[in-house]
Amino acid sequence: MNPKNAQQSIDFCMLDYACSYLPEQKTRMYYRYMRHASKTLVSELIQRGWRRFGSYFFHPICAACNGCKSLRIDARRFTLSRSQKRVMKKNRATMLTVRKPGMTREHLDLYNRYHKHKSETSGWKYTPITPHLYYENFVDGAHEFGKEVLYFIDDKLVGVDLIDLTDDGISAIYFYYDPAYEKYSLGTYSLLMQIHFAKQMGLRWIYLGYWVNGCRSFAYKSNFKPMEMLDGFPPLQEEPRWVPFDTKLCDSPPSTDS
């Protein structure tokens, strides 16, 4: 680790709280707050299963469960399925803009509409996001590697995809969209565009974040192949070990410690 980054980082963890993915489990997150993380350091952390929101980097350290598995798509070997080709066709007129992350009233309204919809259809807890919290999570800490991809249909903002460009791939941070445009399958389309960007830039991997067996919100991730899964959360001093993702895991419960 760069000594400058090390001196300016703060490590801490949360107390156990109810898991959003597996209601019967408790979760605990390990955090590292860094105001000046370099692209190289971010790449090393993402390769080892960390995630980034703003200037906060984190990964789970749950005592009784290791159900969170880090996944990455091999963009170099990816080919479109029949259903994904249909998604591409539906979005032929969808316009994209890639830029540095920002925050407008349009962003906040879209984010809140998406989360309110999810609270009604998927049981998500809904609290309108404040400008301060949105900035802290999605604008701050982006530096030169963080980007947002804006999706427009008929000149209306319908989707926002937050990503990091790492040394070897693209890290998917968060995507939200207008529920009124659900028929366009914008979540799937945004990932297909990430794969397209990666191929254009000569990057191999799309880091998808975590997959949890039994969590409906993550089920779509198994539709993108080929994929690899990270073995644990190795420290920076160790090489990460990625193995082929076994779809049989979809039918098995997360392993736990007694």
Backbone as CSV, one residue per row, in Angstrom:
resi,resn,N_x,N_y,N_z,CA_x,CA_y,CA_z,C_x,C_y,C_z
1,MET,0.841,-1.198,0.000,0.000,0.000,0.000,0.871,1.239,0.000
2,ASN,0.463,2.278,-0.725,1.149,3.542,-0.735,1.137,4.135,0.671
3,PRO,2.330,4.480,1.237,2.374,5.007,2.606,1.491,6.239,2.791
4,LYS,1.417,7.089,1.760,0.556,8.280,1.866,-0.888,7.891,2.083
5,ASN,-1.367,6.885,1.306,-2.743,6.416,1.468,-2.951,5.784,2.828
6,ALA,-1.929,5.020,3.285,-2.045,4.334,4.566,-2.192,5.341,5.699
7,GLN,-1.425,6.472,5.633,-1.476,7.459,6.691,-2.828,8.174,6.724
8,GLN,-3.503,8.234,5.588,-4.740,8.983,5.518,-5.973,8.074,5.524
9,SER,-5.833,6.833,5.935,-6.966,5.920,5.996,-7.388,5.694,7.441
10,ILE,-8.666,5.438,7.618,-9.224,5.124,8.933,-9.976,3.809,8.800
11,ASP,-9.623,2.810,9.595,-10.264,1.501,9.565,-11.234,1.378,10.737
12,PHE,-12.412,0.827,10.463,-13.394,0.601,11.525,-14.402,-0.431,11.043
13,CYS,-15.246,-0.923,11.942,-16.309,-1.844,11.548,-17.590,-1.488,12.289
14,MET,-18.713,-1.898,11.698,-20.011,-1.666,12.308,-20.317,-2.793,13.291
15,LEU,-21.217,-2.530,14.218,-21.744,-3.602,15.050,-22.669,-4.475,14.207
16,ASP,-22.906,-5.703,14.644,-23.784,-6.598,13.905,-25.176,-5.994,13.736
17,TYR,-25.734,-6.190,12.543,-27.098,-5.744,12.277,-27.758,-6.739,11.328
18,ALA,-29.067,-6.638,11.183,-29.808,-7.602,10.366,-29.337,-7.541,8.921
19,CYS,-29.094,-8.704,8.335,-28.617,-8.785,6.965,-29.751,-8.466,5.982
20,SER,-29.452,-7.617,4.995,-30.454,-7.261,3.986,-30.677,-8.389,2.990
21,TYR,-29.700,-9.299,2.874,-29.761,-10.354,1.868,-30.302,-11.664,2.425
22,LEU,-29.916,-11.980,3.655,-30.362,-13.207,4.309,-30.961,-12.820,5.659
23,PRO,-32.279,-12.652,5.747,-32.922,-12.113,6.949,-32.616,-12.883,8.225
24,GLU,-32.296,-14.168,8.092,-32.034,-14.951,9.295,-30.617,-14.760,9.827
25,GLN,-29.798,-14.013,9.088,-28.398,-13.821,9.459,-28.141,-12.411,9.974
26,LYS,-27.050,-12.274,10.733,-26.537,-10.970,11.138,-25.307,-10.664,10.289
27,THR,-25.115,-9.389,9.981,-23.967,-9.011,9.164,-23.125,-7.974,9.879
28,ARG,-21.850,-7.943,9.504,-20.936,-6.923,10.006,-20.001,-6.541,8.871
29,MET,-19.805,-5.250,8.658,-18.953,-4.760,7.585,-17.669,-4.164,8.138
30,TYR,-16.577,-4.459,7.432,-15.280,-3.850,7.740,-15.074,-2.693,6.766
31,TYR,-14.756,-1.513,7.279,-14.640,-0.313,6.455,-13.225,0.258,6.501
32,ARG,-12.848,0.855,5.399,-11.617,1.660,5.333,-11.984,2.970,4.643
33,TYR,-11.829,4.068,5.372,-12.146,5.390,4.834,-10.870,6.016,4.302
34,MET,-10.864,6.362,3.013,-9.681,6.941,2.383,-10.095,8.110,1.495
35,ARG,-9.602,9.289,1.793,-9.939,10.474,1.018,-9.185,10.542,-0.299
36,HIS,-7.994,9.928,-0.357,-7.135,10.107,-1.531,-6.652,8.774,-2.079
37,ALA,-7.554,7.837,-2.312,-7.180,6.527,-2.846,-6.790,6.668,-4.320
38,SER,-5.670,6.057,-4.690,-5.232,6.078,-6.080,-5.961,5.003,-6.880
39,LYS,-5.931,5.147,-8.193,-6.549,4.150,-9.061,-5.889,2.785,-8.862
40,THR,-4.573,2.772,-8.678,-3.869,1.504,-8.482,-4.325,0.814,-7.213
41,LEU,-4.454,1.577,-6.130,-4.905,0.990,-4.868,-6.343,0.501,-4.976
42,VAL,-7.199,1.306,-5.599,-8.593,0.895,-5.779,-8.651,-0.402,-6.581
43,SER,-7.832,-0.516,-7.618,-7.800,-1.737,-8.429,-7.416,-2.939,-7.590
44,GLU,-6.407,-2.767,-6.725,-5.974,-3.864,-5.849,-7.093,-4.279,-4.899
45,LEU,-7.802,-3.306,-4.355,-8.881,-3.625,-3.417,-10.043,-4.319,-4.118
46,ILE,-10.440,-3.817,-5.282,-11.554,-4.421,-6.024,-11.209,-5.860,-6.403
47,GLN,-9.968,-6.108,-6.802,-9.544,-7.466,-7.143,-9.652,-8.412,-5.954
48,ARG,-9.663,-7.868,-4.750,-9.709,-8.681,-3.527,-11.077,-8.640,-2.859
49,GLY,-12.098,-8.212,-3.594,-13.465,-8.321,-3.094,-14.003,-7.134,-2.338
50,TRP,-13.243,-6.036,-2.265,-13.754,-4.845,-1.611,-14.738,-4.128,-2.531
51,ARG,-15.595,-3.307,-1.940,-16.515,-2.451,-2.685,-16.257,-0.994,-2.286
52,ARG,-16.704,-0.055,-3.126,-16.521,1.367,-2.811,-17.843,2.121,-2.911
53,PHE,-18.138,2.881,-1.876,-19.201,3.891,-1.896,-18.544,5.184,-1.429
54,GLY,-18.430,6.166,-2.306,-17.776,7.408,-1.928,-16.321,7.161,-1.567
55,SER,-15.901,7.661,-0.409,-14.528,7.443,0.072,-14.443,6.258,1.018
56,TYR,-15.527,5.476,1.113,-15.576,4.306,1.991,-15.377,3.024,1.170
57,PHE,-14.435,2.189,1.599,-14.218,0.871,1.010,-14.594,-0.160,2.067
58,PHE,-15.218,-1.268,1.641,-15.747,-2.186,2.645,-15.864,-3.596,2.098
59,HIS,-15.934,-4.554,3.019,-16.286,-5.935,2.699,-16.828,-6.594,3.969
60,PRO,-17.639,-7.641,3.837,-18.253,-8.261,5.020,-17.249,-9.068,5.836
61,ILE,-17.449,-9.065,7.144,-16.669,-9.912,8.055,-17.643,-10.595,9.017
62,CYS,-18.693,-11.181,8.474,-19.735,-11.795,9.291,-19.193,-13.006,10.043
63,ALA,-19.568,-13.127,11.314,-19.017,-14.176,12.170,-19.538,-15.560,11.820
64,ALA,-20.810,-15.671,11.403,-21.416,-16.998,11.239,-21.836,-17.314,9.816
65,CYS,-21.372,-16.537,8.846,-21.824,-16.760,7.473,-20.780,-16.245,6.495
66,ASN,-20.556,-16.984,5.427,-19.694,-16.499,4.341,-20.463,-16.563,3.020
67,GLY,-21.739,-16.181,3.084,-22.606,-16.280,1.912,-22.312,-15.273,0.821
68,CYS,-21.647,-14.152,1.125,-21.338,-13.147,0.105,-20.148,-13.599,-0.733
69,LYS,-20.372,-13.763,-2.030,-19.323,-14.188,-2.956,-19.084,-13.098,-3.995
70,SER,-17.847,-12.686,-4.152,-17.511,-11.682,-5.156,-17.466,-12.326,-6.537
71,LEU,-18.106,-11.678,-7.510,-18.161,-12.209,-8.874,-17.559,-11.221,-9.863
72,ARG,-17.033,-11.764,-10.954,-16.612,-10.915,-12.067,-16.900,-11.632,-13.385
73,ILE,-17.341,-10.849,-14.372,-17.633,-11.369,-15.704,-16.372,-11.279,-16.548
74,ASP,-16.115,-12.307,-17.330,-15.005,-12.284,-18.281,-15.510,-11.618,-19.563
75,ALA,-15.301,-10.299,-19.671,-15.820,-9.541,-20.819,-15.191,-10.010,-22.127
76,ARG,-13.957,-10.459,-22.065,-13.256,-10.876,-23.277,-13.927,-12.092,-23.917
77,ARG,-14.479,-12.976,-23.104,-15.078,-14.209,-23.607,-16.601,-14.163,-23.647
78,PHE,-17.180,-13.054,-23.233,-18.636,-12.949,-23.146,-19.270,-12.889,-24.529
79,THR,-20.374,-13.616,-24.686,-21.189,-13.520,-25.898,-22.652,-13.342,-25.490
80,LEU,-23.403,-12.609,-26.299,-24.793,-12.316,-25.996,-25.665,-13.567,-26.089
81,SER,-26.548,-13.714,-25.122,-27.569,-14.752,-25.207,-28.720,-14.237,-26.068
82,ARG,-29.676,-15.096,-26.366,-30.818,-14.693,-27.178,-31.617,-13.591,-26.487
83,SER,-31.853,-13.747,-25.181,-32.645,-12.743,-24.466,-31.880,-11.419,-24.362
84,GLN,-30.556,-11.483,-24.222,-29.762,-10.259,-24.145,-29.743,-9.528,-25.483
85,LYS,-29.799,-10.266,-26.576,-29.912,-9.631,-27.896,-31.224,-8.876,-28.012
86,ARG,-32.282,-9.427,-27.412,-33.581,-8.729,-27.436,-33.505,-7.432,-26.629
87,VAL,-32.783,-7.468,-25.517,-32.617,-6.259,-24.710,-31.870,-5.183,-25.513
88,MET,-30.833,-5.587,-26.201,-30.090,-4.646,-27.042,-31.002,-4.033,-28.099
89,LYS,-31.855,-4.849,-28.683,-32.765,-4.362,-29.726,-33.756,-3.361,-29.158
90,LYS,-34.275,-3.638,-27.952,-35.247,-2.733,-27.328,-34.645,-1.358,-27.047
91,ASN,-33.327,-1.313,-26.875,-32.663,-0.068,-26.479,-31.889,0.587,-27.620
92,ARG,-32.293,0.300,-28.857,-31.589,0.880,-30.000,-31.621,2.405,-29.987
93,ALA,-32.688,2.981,-29.434,-32.811,4.446,-29.410,-32.385,5.053,-28.071
94,THR,-31.940,4.222,-27.142,-31.495,4.728,-25.838,-30.145,5.430,-26.000
95,MET,-30.034,6.633,-25.458,-28.817,7.430,-25.579,-28.029,7.388,-24.270
96,LEU,-26.700,7.396,-24.388,-25.821,7.302,-23.228,-24.878,8.498,-23.169
97,THR,-24.583,8.917,-21.950,-23.556,9.926,-21.698,-22.679,9.428,-20.558
98,VAL,-21.361,9.443,-20.749,-20.415,9.035,-19.716,-19.698,10.280,-19.217
99,ARG,-19.693,10.467,-17.916,-19.080,11.670,-17.365,-18.674,11.436,-15.906
100,LYS,-18.056,12.443,-15.331,-17.734,12.416,-13.907,-19.031,12.420,-13.100
101,PRO,-19.129,11.652,-12.005,-20.368,11.622,-11.225,-20.788,13.010,-10.747
102,GLY,-22.086,13.263,-10.820,-22.633,14.532,-10.374,-23.921,14.326,-9.606
103,MET,-24.513,15.410,-9.176,-25.760,15.334,-8.415,-26.647,16.504,-8.805
104,THR,-27.836,16.189,-9.280,-28.836,17.197,-9.608,-30.158,16.777,-8.962
105,ARG,-31.142,17.651,-8.996,-32.468,17.295,-8.503,-33.016,16.116,-9.283
106,GLU,-32.665,16.049,-10.585,-33.103,14.948,-11.429,-32.542,13.619,-10.923
107,HIS,-31.274,13.610,-10.517,-30.670,12.409,-9.927,-31.451,11.973,-8.686
108,LEU,-31.672,12.909,-7.782,-32.302,12.577,-6.509,-33.728,12.079,-6.706
109,ASP,-34.489,12.738,-7.569,-35.869,12.326,-7.812,-35.919,10.920,-8.424
110,LEU,-35.014,10.652,-9.366,-34.984,9.338,-10.008,-34.596,8.262,-8.999
111,TYR,-33.591,8.540,-8.201,-33.148,7.590,-7.170,-34.293,7.264,-6.214
112,ASN,-35.009,8.284,-5.786,-36.094,8.062,-4.836,-37.278,7.334,-5.465
113,ARG,-37.584,7.619,-6.732,-38.658,6.880,-7.407,-38.309,5.401,-7.508
114,TYR,-37.064,5.121,-7.837,-36.612,3.728,-7.954,-36.733,2.997,-6.616
115,HIS,-36.280,3.636,-5.553,-36.311,2.972,-4.243,-37.724,2.858,-3.683
116,LYS,-38.555,3.816,-3.971,-39.951,3.703,-3.538,-40.624,2.530,-4.268
117,HIS,-40.334,2.389,-5.554,-40.864,1.265,-6.334,-40.378,-0.069,-5.754
118,LYS,-39.110,-0.131,-5.400,-38.559,-1.365,-4.843,-39.157,-1.676,-3.472
119,SER,-39.508,-0.651,-2.729,-40.135,-0.894,-1.423,-41.519,-1.507,-1.596
120,GLU,-42.186,-1.155,-2.698,-43.538,-1.658,-2.949,-43.539,-3.030,-3.610
121,THR,-42.504,-3.342,-4.376,-42.476,-4.599,-5.122,-41.550,-5.654,-4.524
122,SER,-40.513,-5.230,-3.800,-39.528,-6.186,-3.290,-39.304,-6.091,-1.796
123,GLY,-40.066,-5.223,-1.116,-39.967,-5.135,0.336,-38.764,-4.363,0.845
124,TRP,-38.112,-3.569,-0.019,-36.981,-2.772,0.430,-37.454,-1.707,1.416
125,LYS,-36.617,-1.400,2.385,-36.911,-0.296,3.289,-36.711,1.015,2.527
126,TYR,-37.675,1.911,2.616,-37.597,3.153,1.840,-37.487,4.368,2.743
127,THR,-36.410,5.112,2.538,-36.230,6.422,3.148,-35.675,7.335,2.075
128,PRO,-36.356,8.425,1.737,-35.834,9.321,0.694,-34.397,9.745,0.992
129,ILE,-33.552,9.705,-0.023,-32.152,10.052,0.168,-32.000,11.566,0.225
130,THR,-31.091,12.034,1.045,-30.806,13.465,1.152,-29.680,13.828,0.190
131,PRO,-29.571,15.088,-0.217,-28.448,15.496,-1.059,-27.096,15.172,-0.429
132,HIS,-26.983,15.363,0.886,-25.713,15.075,1.562,-25.337,13.607,1.436
133,LEU,-26.300,12.712,1.683,-26.001,11.285,1.628,-25.722,10.841,0.200
134,TYR,-26.463,11.375,-0.769,-26.199,10.998,-2.161,-24.791,11.417,-2.554
135,TYR,-24.411,12.640,-2.209,-23.067,13.116,-2.547,-22.003,12.242,-1.892
136,GLU,-22.217,11.922,-0.628,-21.237,11.115,0.109,-21.080,9.728,-0.497
137,ASN,-22.166,9.125,-0.973,-22.126,7.756,-1.488,-21.698,7.661,-2.946
138,PHE,-22.103,8.610,-3.777,-21.980,8.417,-5.221,-21.170,9.475,-5.966
139,VAL,-20.857,10.571,-5.331,-20.078,11.630,-5.992,-18.692,11.749,-5.369
140,ASP,-18.634,11.836,-4.064,-17.357,11.957,-3.359,-16.507,10.710,-3.585
141,GLY,-15.200,10.893,-3.667,-14.279,9.760,-3.770,-14.099,9.198,-5.160
142,ALA,-14.764,9.757,-6.158,-14.668,9.211,-7.512,-13.312,9.499,-8.149
143,HIS,-12.716,10.646,-7.820,-11.414,11.033,-8.371,-11.410,10.887,-9.896
144,GLU,-10.322,10.363,-10.467,-10.272,10.255,-11.930,-10.811,8.936,-12.448
145,PHE,-11.062,7.971,-11.575,-11.461,6.638,-12.020,-12.959,6.392,-11.921
146,GLY,-13.683,7.192,-11.144,-15.123,7.016,-10.985,-15.898,7.729,-12.076
147,LYS,-16.894,7.067,-12.649,-17.711,7.638,-13.720,-19.182,7.333,-13.464
148,GLU,-20.041,8.124,-14.101,-21.448,7.775,-14.147,-21.868,7.697,-15.616
149,VAL,-22.693,6.696,-15.912,-23.246,6.535,-17.251,-24.718,6.900,-17.157
150,LEU,-25.120,7.943,-17.874,-26.501,8.412,-17.859,-27.238,7.829,-19.058
151,TYR,-28.438,7.317,-18.814,-29.263,6.704,-19.858,-30.477,7.581,-20.124
152,PHE,-30.714,7.913,-21.412,-31.811,8.785,-21.798,-32.694,8.098,-22.833
153,ILE,-33.998,8.216,-22.639,-34.975,7.779,-23.636,-35.880,8.969,-23.920
154,ASP,-35.967,9.361,-25.179,-36.737,10.550,-25.567,-36.307,11.773,-24.754
155,ASP,-34.988,11.924,-24.594,-34.377,13.056,-23.886,-34.699,13.096,-22.392
156,LYS,-35.241,12.026,-21.855,-35.528,11.972,-20.419,-34.526,11.054,-19.731
157,LEU,-33.972,11.495,-18.584,-33.056,10.663,-17.813,-33.834,9.501,-17.207
158,VAL,-33.460,8.269,-17.574,-34.187,7.090,-17.105,-33.304,6.114,-16.339
159,GLY,-31.988,6.340,-16.321,-31.105,5.429,-15.600,-29.770,6.079,-15.308
160,VAL,-29.178,5.717,-14.159,-27.858,6.199,-13.766,-27.036,5.002,-13.305
161,ASP,-25.881,4.807,-13.936,-24.997,3.691,-13.605,-23.681,4.245,-13.065
162,LEU,-23.376,3.959,-11.809,-22.126,4.395,-11.189,-21.094,3.285,-11.318
163,ILE,-19.910,3.614,-11.858,-18.872,2.609,-12.088,-17.503,3.171,-11.732
164,ASP,-16.543,2.265,-11.519,-15.131,2.614,-11.405,-14.374,1.955,-12.548
165,LEU,-13.463,2.696,-13.160,-12.568,2.135,-14.166,-11.277,1.736,-13.459
166,THR,-11.026,0.439,-13.353,-9.837,-0.051,-12.667,-8.764,-0.431,-13.684
167,ASP,-7.624,-0.883,-13.191,-6.517,-1.218,-14.083,-6.852,-2.371,-15.022
168,ASP,-7.728,-3.284,-14.584,-8.003,-4.462,-15.412,-9.484,-4.646,-15.736
169,GLY,-10.329,-3.673,-15.361,-11.745,-3.876,-15.639,-12.608,-2.708,-15.209
170,ILE,-13.888,-2.993,-15.075,-14.889,-2.028,-14.624,-15.568,-2.598,-13.388
171,SER,-15.635,-1.795,-12.342,-16.313,-2.203,-11.117,-17.690,-1.562,-11.079
172,ALA,-18.738,-2.391,-11.042,-20.111,-1.902,-10.991,-20.446,-1.498,-9.556
173,ILE,-20.713,-0.217,-9.340,-21.006,0.268,-7.994,-22.500,0.231,-7.704
174,TYR,-23.276,0.929,-8.530,-24.720,0.970,-8.282,-25.439,1.446,-9.536
175,PHE,-26.629,0.886,-9.766,-27.459,1.310,-10.889,-28.888,1.504,-10.401
176,TYR,-29.509,2.600,-10.827,-30.923,2.809,-10.535,-31.593,3.386,-11.779
177,TYR,-32.908,3.152,-11.884,-33.610,3.510,-13.111,-35.045,3.927,-12.804
178,ASP,-35.696,4.468,-13.820,-37.089,4.895,-13.712,-38.002,3.676,-13.862
179,PRO,-38.791,3.335,-12.841,-39.675,2.158,-12.928,-40.667,2.238,-14.081
180,ALA,-40.985,3.435,-14.547,-41.920,3.581,-15.658,-41.348,3.032,-16.961
181,TYR,-40.043,2.802,-16.988,-39.376,2.292,-18.192,-38.864,0.860,-17.975
182,GLU,-39.544,0.131,-17.107,-39.108,-1.224,-16.760,-39.066,-2.152,-17.974
183,LYS,-39.933,-1.922,-18.960,-39.998,-2.801,-20.126,-38.699,-2.786,-20.943
184,TYR,-37.843,-1.795,-20.713,-36.588,-1.714,-21.458,-35.470,-2.563,-20.836
185,SER,-35.739,-3.182,-19.695,-34.729,-4.025,-19.021,-33.411,-3.263,-18.862
186,LEU,-33.504,-2.062,-18.286,-32.344,-1.176,-18.220,-31.223,-1.724,-17.341
187,GLY,-31.561,-2.510,-16.312,-30.517,-3.114,-15.492,-29.633,-4.038,-16.301
188,THR,-30.269,-4.904,-17.094,-29.517,-5.793,-17.972,-28.745,-4.993,-19.019
189,TYR,-29.405,-3.998,-19.595,-28.762,-3.194,-20.639,-27.523,-2.470,-20.104
190,SER,-27.594,-1.972,-18.870,-26.444,-1.260,-18.307,-25.232,-2.183,-18.167
191,LEU,-25.464,-3.430,-17.794,-24.348,-4.378,-17.691,-23.796,-4.733,-19.072
192,LEU,-24.676,-4.867,-20.040,-24.218,-5.137,-21.403,-23.377,-3.982,-21.924
193,MET,-23.735,-2.757,-21.532,-22.940,-1.598,-21.942,-21.589,-1.575,-21.229
194,GLN,-21.566,-1.989,-19.959,-20.286,-2.088,-19.261,-19.355,-3.063,-19.981
195,ILE,-19.912,-4.188,-20.387,-19.114,-5.182,-21.116,-18.615,-4.586,-22.437
196,HIS,-19.486,-3.842,-23.111,-19.107,-3.190,-24.362,-17.963,-2.195,-24.132
197,PHE,-18.084,-1.372,-23.088,-17.027,-0.413,-22.778,-15.709,-1.124,-22.475
198,ALA,-15.790,-2.204,-21.674,-14.583,-2.940,-21.310,-13.868,-3.469,-22.554
199,LYS,-14.636,-4.021,-23.472,-14.027,-4.536,-24.702,-13.384,-3.408,-25.500
200,GLN,-14.045,-2.258,-25.565,-13.500,-1.122,-26.296,-12.178,-0.648,-25.698
201,MET,-12.070,-0.692,-24.371,-10.880,-0.186,-23.687,-9.823,-1.260,-23.448
202,GLY,-10.089,-2.493,-23.906,-9.130,-3.566,-23.706,-9.059,-4.063,-22.270
203,LEU,-10.150,-3.900,-21.523,-10.220,-4.370,-20.143,-10.950,-5.709,-20.109
204,ARG,-10.519,-6.585,-19.222,-11.058,-7.945,-19.263,-12.260,-8.173,-18.365
205,TRP,-12.308,-7.523,-17.183,-13.250,-7.964,-16.157,-14.325,-6.918,-15.862
206,ILE,-15.521,-7.408,-15.549,-16.589,-6.598,-14.977,-16.795,-7.104,-13.551
207,TYR,-16.398,-6.308,-12.570,-16.535,-6.711,-11.170,-17.958,-6.391,-10.713
208,LEU,-18.714,-7.457,-10.420,-20.150,-7.340,-10.176,-20.516,-7.096,-8.721
209,GLY,-19.539,-7.080,-7.842,-19.888,-7.008,-6.431,-20.266,-8.376,-5.915
210,TYR,-21.198,-8.448,-4.971,-21.485,-9.700,-4.282,-22.691,-10.422,-4.875
211,TRP,-22.618,-11.707,-4.793,-23.743,-12.592,-5.102,-24.025,-13.408,-3.849
212,VAL,-25.298,-13.515,-3.499,-25.709,-14.271,-2.306,-26.770,-15.268,-2.716
213,ASN,-26.495,-16.529,-2.494,-27.464,-17.568,-2.810,-28.775,-17.315,-2.062
214,GLY,-29.878,-17.355,-2.783,-31.184,-17.174,-2.159,-31.679,-15.742,-2.164
215,CYS,-30.827,-14.780,-2.564,-31.245,-13.386,-2.600,-31.756,-13.051,-4.001
216,ARG,-33.041,-12.737,-4.109,-33.653,-12.480,-5.424,-33.016,-11.297,-6.128
217,SER,-32.559,-10.302,-5.370,-32.001,-9.100,-5.977,-30.733,-9.384,-6.778
218,PHE,-30.057,-10.503,-6.469,-28.808,-10.830,-7.151,-28.971,-11.921,-8.201
219,ALA,-30.180,-12.432,-8.363,-30.373,-13.581,-9.249,-29.953,-13.284,-10.687
220,TYR,-30.134,-12.028,-11.136,-29.816,-11.673,-12.525,-28.342,-11.876,-12.863
221,LYS,-27.471,-11.835,-11.847,-26.033,-11.909,-12.106,-25.617,-13.238,-12.722
222,SER,-26.358,-14.304,-12.419,-25.998,-15.616,-12.957,-26.295,-15.732,-14.446
223,ASN,-26.919,-14.694,-15.043,-27.231,-14.719,-16.474,-26.072,-14.232,-17.338
224,PHE,-24.984,-13.809,-16.706,-23.842,-13.285,-17.452,-22.661,-14.244,-17.304
225,LYS,-22.312,-14.889,-18.389,-21.268,-15.910,-18.350,-20.301,-15.691,-19.514
226,PRO,-19.035,-16.130,-19.333,-18.490,-16.830,-18.173,-18.142,-15.875,-17.028
227,MET,-18.170,-16.422,-15.800,-17.878,-15.647,-14.601,-16.890,-16.392,-13.723
228,GLU,-16.245,-15.615,-12.858,-15.369,-16.179,-11.837,-15.819,-15.694,-10.464
229,MET,-15.450,-16.471,-9.451,-15.795,-16.170,-8.070,-14.514,-16.088,-7.241
230,LEU,-14.437,-15.107,-6.370,-13.257,-14.907,-5.533,-13.301,-15.826,-4.318
231,ASP,-12.166,-16.407,-4.012,-12.034,-17.261,-2.834,-11.658,-16.393,-1.636
232,GLY,-12.651,-15.988,-0.863,-12.405,-15.196,0.342,-12.115,-13.734,0.061
233,PHE,-11.493,-13.052,1.034,-11.112,-11.645,0.915,-9.636,-11.514,1.286
234,PRO,-8.740,-11.823,0.355,-7.311,-11.829,0.674,-6.778,-10.431,0.955
235,PRO,-5.827,-10.286,1.896,-5.198,-8.980,2.147,-4.340,-8.558,0.961
236,LEU,-3.900,-7.317,0.989,-3.130,-6.778,-0.127,-1.813,-7.521,-0.338
237,GLN,-1.306,-8.159,0.707,-0.039,-8.854,0.582,-0.167,-10.198,-0.139
238,GLU,-1.386,-10.671,-0.344,-1.603,-11.969,-0.974,-2.268,-11.799,-2.336
239,GLU,-1.957,-12.712,-3.246,-2.588,-12.691,-4.557,-4.023,-13.214,-4.458
240,PRO,-4.974,-12.530,-5.072,-6.362,-13.029,-5.044,-6.496,-14.295,-5.880
241,ARG,-7.322,-15.210,-5.408,-7.549,-16.464,-6.121,-8.980,-16.482,-6.650
242,TRP,-9.113,-16.314,-7.959,-10.413,-16.367,-8.616,-10.587,-17.725,-9.275
243,VAL,-11.769,-18.302,-9.098,-12.049,-19.634,-9.646,-13.308,-19.555,-10.498
244,PRO,-13.492,-20.479,-11.442,-14.720,-20.466,-12.249,-15.959,-20.523,-11.368
245,PHE,-16.951,-19.713,-11.698,-18.184,-19.679,-10.926,-19.000,-20.927,-11.213
246,ASP,-19.338,-21.653,-10.167,-20.097,-22.887,-10.290,-21.578,-22.562,-10.104
247,THR,-22.354,-22.673,-11.176,-23.774,-22.345,-11.079,-24.521,-23.269,-10.132
248,LYS,-23.920,-24.402,-9.774,-24.565,-25.286,-8.809,-24.700,-24.609,-7.449
249,LEU,-23.868,-23.585,-7.219,-23.977,-22.861,-5.969,-25.338,-22.195,-5.801
250,CYS,-25.998,-21.958,-6.940,-27.325,-21.334,-6.895,-28.334,-22.212,-6.166
251,ASP,-28.047,-23.496,-6.085,-28.995,-24.427,-5.468,-28.541,-24.899,-4.091
252,SER,-27.437,-24.321,-3.588,-26.924,-24.750,-2.285,-26.932,-23.582,-1.330
253,PRO,-27.151,-23.846,-0.021,-27.196,-22.758,0.944,-25.812,-22.190,1.211
254,PRO,-25.699,-20.957,1.677,-24.402,-20.410,2.029,-23.798,-21.182,3.172
255,SER,-22.497,-21.423,3.098,-21.838,-22.172,4.179,-21.725,-21.290,5.402
256,THR,-21.855,-21.907,6.577,-21.774,-21.172,7.833,-20.838,-21.885,8.767
257,ASP,-20.350,-21.139,9.774,-19.509,-21.736,10.812,-20.368,-21.997,12.034
258,SER,-20.052,-23.038,12.746,-20.822,-23.353,13.947,-20.379,-22.476,15.106
